[in-house]
């Protein structure tokens, strides 16, 4: 997605050979016009798949997931990283290793919001080692729901998550695919989606 690549080049900050900071438009301040375009693009890619629900992980996945849900006219559910006081005890849970924090945590989704009738599209901000996606897939499996595919805003293609998921036969669509962050520079793969 050209507008996304331009935004990454303009406002993304390469923190290391492995980490890109995009607080200016996705992870802290959010660019609603760009999120709308992202939602439209994911919706276009998955519109034939009978998606009934968008699933993401709080908090950074919520903006692109919500815009995708709006375009597909389906609800968006975000997995919580902590079991809050008010949440029903009746939850699906999975363990996820956080790439950015290097810790394990439990994510949870209320059983009220995901069931075997659902066809689920996962949307997330980044794909690195694929742990967040694996945790969400675990929850979809527990619900007996069907996974339609995964929409990723920024895939770091030099890390193994994308290959692992695709090797399992899962459809993964990323809107910007980064080949390298070496020398403080973002190098993209061939552009995938205009
Ligand atoms: P994974 O679970 O695929 O290893 O990592 C994906 C999660 O880690 C994303 O949900 C995102 O929050 C975070 N993440 C991974 N790599 C980066 C990165 O380079 N920059 C930022 N801002 N977040 C990242």
PDB file of C-alpha atoms in Angstrom, residues 6-194:
ATOM      1  CA  UNK A   6       5.251   6.704   2.270  1.00  0.00           C
ATOM      2  CA  UNK A   7       4.073   7.257   5.843  1.00  0.00           C
ATOM      3  CA  UNK A   8       6.576   4.703   7.166  1.00  0.00           C
ATOM      4  CA  UNK A   9       9.386   6.397   5.232  1.00  0.00           C
ATOM      5  CA  UNK A  10       8.344   9.836   6.454  1.00  0.00           C
ATOM      6  CA  UNK A  11       7.391   9.193  10.092  1.00  0.00           C
ATOM      7  CA  UNK A  12       8.743   5.748  11.014  1.00  0.00           C
ATOM      8  CA  UNK A  13      11.807   5.632  13.268  1.00  0.00           C
ATOM      9  CA  UNK A  14      14.217   2.702  12.989  1.00  0.00           C
ATOM     10  CA  UNK A  15      15.120   1.881  16.596  1.00  0.00           C
ATOM     11  CA  UNK A  16      17.377  -1.077  15.784  1.00  0.00           C
ATOM     12  CA  UNK A  17      17.912  -3.690  13.048  1.00  0.00           C
ATOM     13  CA  UNK A  18      14.772  -5.404  14.409  1.00  0.00           C
ATOM     14  CA  UNK A  19      12.390  -2.726  15.666  1.00  0.00           C
ATOM     15  CA  UNK A  20      10.510   0.038  13.858  1.00  0.00           C
ATOM     16  CA  UNK A  21       8.742   2.731  15.850  1.00  0.00           C
ATOM     17  CA  UNK A  22       5.533   4.042  14.330  1.00  0.00           C
ATOM     18  CA  UNK A  23       4.136   6.013  17.264  1.00  0.00           C
ATOM     19  CA  UNK A  24       3.420   8.985  14.990  1.00  0.00           C
ATOM     20  CA  UNK A  25       0.555   7.302  13.100  1.00  0.00           C
ATOM     21  CA  UNK A  26      -0.263   3.841  14.491  1.00  0.00           C
ATOM     22  CA  UNK A  27       1.011   2.959  17.970  1.00  0.00           C
ATOM     23  CA  UNK A  28       0.391   6.159  19.946  1.00  0.00           C
ATOM     24  CA  UNK A  29      -0.943   8.990  17.790  1.00  0.00           C
ATOM     25  CA  UNK A  30      -3.280   7.518  15.166  1.00  0.00           C
ATOM     26  CA  UNK A  31      -3.814   8.817  11.617  1.00  0.00           C
ATOM     27  CA  UNK A  32      -7.529   8.240  10.960  1.00  0.00           C
ATOM     28  CA  UNK A  33      -7.330   8.893   7.209  1.00  0.00           C
ATOM     29  CA  UNK A  34      -4.606   6.279   6.805  1.00  0.00           C
ATOM     30  CA  UNK A  35      -6.529   3.858   9.081  1.00  0.00           C
ATOM     31  CA  UNK A  36      -9.586   4.304   6.876  1.00  0.00           C
ATOM     32  CA  UNK A  37      -7.534   3.411   3.796  1.00  0.00           C
ATOM     33  CA  UNK A  38      -6.091   0.409   5.625  1.00  0.00           C
ATOM     34  CA  UNK A  39      -9.592  -0.739   6.588  1.00  0.00           C
ATOM     35  CA  UNK A  40     -10.798  -0.362   3.001  1.00  0.00           C
ATOM     36  CA  UNK A  41      -7.832  -2.337   1.676  1.00  0.00           C
ATOM     37  CA  UNK A  42      -8.265  -5.257   4.102  1.00  0.00           C
ATOM     38  CA  UNK A  43     -12.020  -5.259   3.463  1.00  0.00           C
ATOM     39  CA  UNK A  44     -11.392  -5.415  -0.283  1.00  0.00           C
ATOM     40  CA  UNK A  45      -8.969  -8.313   0.117  1.00  0.00           C
ATOM     41  CA  UNK A  46     -11.283 -10.404   2.309  1.00  0.00           C
ATOM     42  CA  UNK A  47     -14.736  -9.353   1.088  1.00  0.00           C
ATOM     43  CA  UNK A  48     -15.434 -12.736  -0.548  1.00  0.00           C
ATOM     44  CA  UNK A  49     -14.639 -14.724   2.584  1.00  0.00           C
ATOM     45  CA  UNK A  50     -17.851 -14.399   4.554  1.00  0.00           C
ATOM     46  CA  UNK A  51     -16.087 -12.782   7.510  1.00  0.00           C
ATOM     47  CA  UNK A  52     -18.370 -12.400  10.555  1.00  0.00           C
ATOM     48  CA  UNK A  53     -15.860 -10.969  13.023  1.00  0.00           C
ATOM     49  CA  UNK A  54     -12.543  -9.127  13.164  1.00  0.00           C
ATOM     50  CA  UNK A  55     -10.216 -10.242  15.959  1.00  0.00           C
ATOM     51  CA  UNK A  56      -7.216  -8.283  17.201  1.00  0.00           C
ATOM     52  CA  UNK A  57      -5.101  -7.746  20.299  1.00  0.00           C
ATOM     53  CA  UNK A  58      -5.202  -4.626  22.465  1.00  0.00           C
ATOM     54  CA  UNK A  59      -4.131  -1.948  22.082  1.00  0.00           C
ATOM     55  CA  UNK A  60      -2.266  -1.266  18.855  1.00  0.00           C
ATOM     56  CA  UNK A  61      -4.316  -3.600  16.668  1.00  0.00           C
ATOM     57  CA  UNK A  62      -7.569  -1.861  17.525  1.00  0.00           C
ATOM     58  CA  UNK A  63      -7.340   1.090  15.100  1.00  0.00           C
ATOM     59  CA  UNK A  64      -6.822  -0.897  11.870  1.00  0.00           C
ATOM     60  CA  UNK A  65      -9.134  -3.686  13.094  1.00  0.00           C
ATOM     61  CA  UNK A  66     -11.969  -1.286  13.820  1.00  0.00           C
ATOM     62  CA  UNK A  67     -11.732   0.386  10.413  1.00  0.00           C
ATOM     63  CA  UNK A  68     -11.743  -3.029   8.723  1.00  0.00           C
ATOM     64  CA  UNK A  69     -14.784  -4.069  10.774  1.00  0.00           C
ATOM     65  CA  UNK A  70     -16.572  -0.876   9.779  1.00  0.00           C
ATOM     66  CA  UNK A  71     -15.946  -1.545   6.075  1.00  0.00           C
ATOM     67  CA  UNK A  72     -17.059  -5.192   6.314  1.00  0.00           C
ATOM     68  CA  UNK A  73     -19.991  -4.257   8.567  1.00  0.00           C
ATOM     69  CA  UNK A  74     -19.114  -6.829  11.235  1.00  0.00           C
ATOM     70  CA  UNK A  75     -18.122  -6.490  14.928  1.00  0.00           C
ATOM     71  CA  UNK A  76     -14.526  -6.109  16.052  1.00  0.00           C
ATOM     72  CA  UNK A  77     -13.347  -8.007  19.146  1.00  0.00           C
ATOM     73  CA  UNK A  78     -10.022  -7.307  20.803  1.00  0.00           C
ATOM     74  CA  UNK A  79      -8.304  -9.845  22.999  1.00  0.00           C
ATOM     75  CA  UNK A  80      -7.390  -8.416  26.372  1.00  0.00           C
ATOM     76  CA  UNK A  81      -3.901  -8.714  27.752  1.00  0.00           C
ATOM     77  CA  UNK A  82      -5.101  -8.806  31.355  1.00  0.00           C
ATOM     78  CA  UNK A  83      -8.221 -10.361  32.701  1.00  0.00           C
ATOM     79  CA  UNK A  84     -10.097  -7.321  33.951  1.00  0.00           C
ATOM     80  CA  UNK A  85     -12.178  -7.278  37.087  1.00  0.00           C
ATOM     81  CA  UNK A  86     -15.433  -6.937  35.220  1.00  0.00           C
ATOM     82  CA  UNK A  87     -14.891  -9.621  32.606  1.00  0.00           C
ATOM     83  CA  UNK A  88     -16.892 -12.801  32.778  1.00  0.00           C
ATOM     84  CA  UNK A  89     -14.845 -15.727  34.104  1.00  0.00           C
ATOM     85  CA  UNK A  90     -15.986 -17.607  31.030  1.00  0.00           C
ATOM     86  CA  UNK A  91     -13.117 -16.740  28.702  1.00  0.00           C
ATOM     87  CA  UNK A  92     -10.861 -18.343  26.130  1.00  0.00           C
ATOM     88  CA  UNK A  93      -7.213 -17.857  27.098  1.00  0.00           C
ATOM     89  CA  UNK A  94      -3.882 -18.260  25.341  1.00  0.00           C
ATOM     90  CA  UNK A  95      -0.287 -17.552  26.278  1.00  0.00           C
ATOM     91  CA  UNK A  96       1.641 -15.082  24.110  1.00  0.00           C
ATOM     92  CA  UNK A  97       5.299 -14.130  24.158  1.00  0.00           C
ATOM     93  CA  UNK A  98       5.578 -10.404  23.553  1.00  0.00           C
ATOM     94  CA  UNK A  99       8.149  -9.408  20.940  1.00  0.00           C
ATOM     95  CA  UNK A 100       8.488  -5.842  22.185  1.00  0.00           C
ATOM     96  CA  UNK A 101       8.424  -6.557  25.936  1.00  0.00           C
ATOM     97  CA  UNK A 102      10.155  -9.974  25.867  1.00  0.00           C
ATOM     98  CA  UNK A 103       7.702 -11.349  28.443  1.00  0.00           C
ATOM     99  CA  UNK A 104       4.907 -13.922  28.391  1.00  0.00           C
ATOM    100  CA  UNK A 105       1.368 -12.901  29.107  1.00  0.00           C
ATOM    101  CA  UNK A 106      -2.095 -14.400  28.980  1.00  0.00           C
ATOM    102  CA  UNK A 107      -4.553 -12.983  26.455  1.00  0.00           C
ATOM    103  CA  UNK A 108      -8.270 -13.577  26.795  1.00  0.00           C
ATOM    104  CA  UNK A 109     -11.544 -13.217  24.901  1.00  0.00           C
ATOM    105  CA  UNK A 110     -14.979 -13.640  26.433  1.00  0.00           C
ATOM    106  CA  UNK A 111     -16.826 -16.718  25.172  1.00  0.00           C
ATOM    107  CA  UNK A 112     -19.811 -14.430  24.602  1.00  0.00           C
ATOM    108  CA  UNK A 113     -18.117 -12.815  21.594  1.00  0.00           C
ATOM    109  CA  UNK A 114     -16.707 -15.756  19.614  1.00  0.00           C
ATOM    110  CA  UNK A 115     -18.335 -19.060  18.762  1.00  0.00           C
ATOM    111  CA  UNK A 116     -18.372 -21.879  16.215  1.00  0.00           C
ATOM    112  CA  UNK A 117     -20.595 -19.949  13.807  1.00  0.00           C
ATOM    113  CA  UNK A 118     -17.923 -17.260  13.373  1.00  0.00           C
ATOM    114  CA  UNK A 119     -15.616 -16.782  10.401  1.00  0.00           C
ATOM    115  CA  UNK A 120     -12.773 -14.696  11.739  1.00  0.00           C
ATOM    116  CA  UNK A 121     -10.289 -12.309  10.157  1.00  0.00           C
ATOM    117  CA  UNK A 122      -7.333 -11.453  12.402  1.00  0.00           C
ATOM    118  CA  UNK A 123      -5.972  -7.921  11.970  1.00  0.00           C
ATOM    119  CA  UNK A 124      -2.841  -6.703  13.749  1.00  0.00           C
ATOM    120  CA  UNK A 125      -0.383  -3.843  13.511  1.00  0.00           C
ATOM    121  CA  UNK A 126       2.900  -5.801  13.177  1.00  0.00           C
ATOM    122  CA  UNK A 127       3.974  -9.320  12.322  1.00  0.00           C
ATOM    123  CA  UNK A 128       7.394 -10.323  13.688  1.00  0.00           C
ATOM    124  CA  UNK A 129       7.772 -13.854  15.066  1.00  0.00           C
ATOM    125  CA  UNK A 130       4.051 -14.564  14.839  1.00  0.00           C
ATOM    126  CA  UNK A 131       3.426 -15.127  18.547  1.00  0.00           C
ATOM    127  CA  UNK A 132       0.518 -12.711  18.796  1.00  0.00           C
ATOM    128  CA  UNK A 133      -1.143 -14.277  15.736  1.00  0.00           C
ATOM    129  CA  UNK A 134      -0.553 -17.801  17.098  1.00  0.00           C
ATOM    130  CA  UNK A 135      -2.236 -16.827  20.375  1.00  0.00           C
ATOM    131  CA  UNK A 136      -5.239 -15.417  18.537  1.00  0.00           C
ATOM    132  CA  UNK A 137      -5.462 -18.554  16.357  1.00  0.00           C
ATOM    133  CA  UNK A 138      -5.410 -20.672  19.525  1.00  0.00           C
ATOM    134  CA  UNK A 139      -8.410 -18.698  20.800  1.00  0.00           C
ATOM    135  CA  UNK A 140     -10.253 -19.083  17.467  1.00  0.00           C
ATOM    136  CA  UNK A 141      -9.612 -22.856  17.640  1.00  0.00           C
ATOM    137  CA  UNK A 142     -10.932 -23.032  21.201  1.00  0.00           C
ATOM    138  CA  UNK A 143     -14.106 -21.273  20.038  1.00  0.00           C
ATOM    139  CA  UNK A 144     -14.520 -23.768  17.191  1.00  0.00           C
ATOM    140  CA  UNK A 145     -14.632 -20.785  14.820  1.00  0.00           C
ATOM    141  CA  UNK A 146     -13.074 -20.651  11.356  1.00  0.00           C
ATOM    142  CA  UNK A 147      -9.990 -18.557  10.517  1.00  0.00           C
ATOM    143  CA  UNK A 148     -10.420 -16.755   7.172  1.00  0.00           C
ATOM    144  CA  UNK A 149      -6.987 -15.171   7.178  1.00  0.00           C
ATOM    145  CA  UNK A 150      -4.710 -12.582   8.717  1.00  0.00           C
ATOM    146  CA  UNK A 151      -4.351  -8.932   7.755  1.00  0.00           C
ATOM    147  CA  UNK A 152      -1.132  -7.298   8.915  1.00  0.00           C
ATOM    148  CA  UNK A 153      -0.369  -3.598   8.588  1.00  0.00           C
ATOM    149  CA  UNK A 154       3.429  -3.956   8.741  1.00  0.00           C
ATOM    150  CA  UNK A 155       5.149  -7.303   8.247  1.00  0.00           C
ATOM    151  CA  UNK A 156       8.845  -7.573   9.019  1.00  0.00           C
ATOM    152  CA  UNK A 157       9.608 -10.190   6.400  1.00  0.00           C
ATOM    153  CA  UNK A 158      13.111 -10.815   7.761  1.00  0.00           C
ATOM    154  CA  UNK A 159      11.555 -12.348  10.882  1.00  0.00           C
ATOM    155  CA  UNK A 160       9.979 -15.808  10.754  1.00  0.00           C
ATOM    156  CA  UNK A 161       6.303 -15.217  11.660  1.00  0.00           C
ATOM    157  CA  UNK A 162       4.969 -14.738   8.121  1.00  0.00           C
ATOM    158  CA  UNK A 163       6.655 -17.845   6.733  1.00  0.00           C
ATOM    159  CA  UNK A 164       5.546 -19.963   9.695  1.00  0.00           C
ATOM    160  CA  UNK A 165       1.918 -18.945   9.289  1.00  0.00           C
ATOM    161  CA  UNK A 166       1.912 -19.293   5.478  1.00  0.00           C
ATOM    162  CA  UNK A 167       3.580 -22.714   5.773  1.00  0.00           C
ATOM    163  CA  UNK A 168       0.530 -23.756   7.813  1.00  0.00           C
ATOM    164  CA  UNK A 169      -1.636 -22.822   4.816  1.00  0.00           C
ATOM    165  CA  UNK A 170      -2.934 -19.634   6.417  1.00  0.00           C
ATOM    166  CA  UNK A 171      -3.609 -16.682   4.135  1.00  0.00           C
ATOM    167  CA  UNK A 172      -1.542 -13.728   5.381  1.00  0.00           C
ATOM    168  CA  UNK A 173      -1.911 -10.354   3.662  1.00  0.00           C
ATOM    169  CA  UNK A 174       0.407  -7.541   4.688  1.00  0.00           C
ATOM    170  CA  UNK A 175       0.053  -3.959   3.484  1.00  0.00           C
ATOM    171  CA  UNK A 176       3.716  -3.093   3.934  1.00  0.00           C
ATOM    172  CA  UNK A 177       6.378  -5.756   3.935  1.00  0.00           C
ATOM    173  CA  UNK A 178       9.805  -4.774   5.211  1.00  0.00           C
ATOM    174  CA  UNK A 179      12.826  -6.648   3.936  1.00  0.00           C
ATOM    175  CA  UNK A 180      15.354  -4.999   6.231  1.00  0.00           C
ATOM    176  CA  UNK A 181      15.868  -2.309   8.865  1.00  0.00           C
ATOM    177  CA  UNK A 182      19.636  -2.459   8.618  1.00  0.00           C
ATOM    178  CA  UNK A 183      21.759   0.711   8.730  1.00  0.00           C
ATOM    179  CA  UNK A 184      18.833   2.679  10.133  1.00  0.00           C
ATOM    180  CA  UNK A 185      17.012   2.386   6.791  1.00  0.00           C
ATOM    181  CA  UNK A 186      13.649   0.859   5.908  1.00  0.00           C
ATOM    182  CA  UNK A 187      13.875  -1.341   2.811  1.00  0.00           C
ATOM    183  CA  UNK A 188      10.581  -2.694   1.505  1.00  0.00           C
ATOM    184  CA  UNK A 189       9.855  -5.898  -0.367  1.00  0.00           C
ATOM    185  CA  UNK A 190       8.066  -5.499  -3.693  1.00  0.00           C
ATOM    186  CA  UNK A 191       4.851  -3.582  -3.172  1.00  0.00           C
ATOM    187  CA  UNK A 192       2.019  -6.045  -2.593  1.00  0.00           C
ATOM    188  CA  UNK A 193      -1.228  -4.054  -2.556  1.00  0.00           C
ATOM    189  CA  UNK A 194      -1.775  -0.710  -4.212  1.00  0.00           C
TER     190      UNK A 194
END
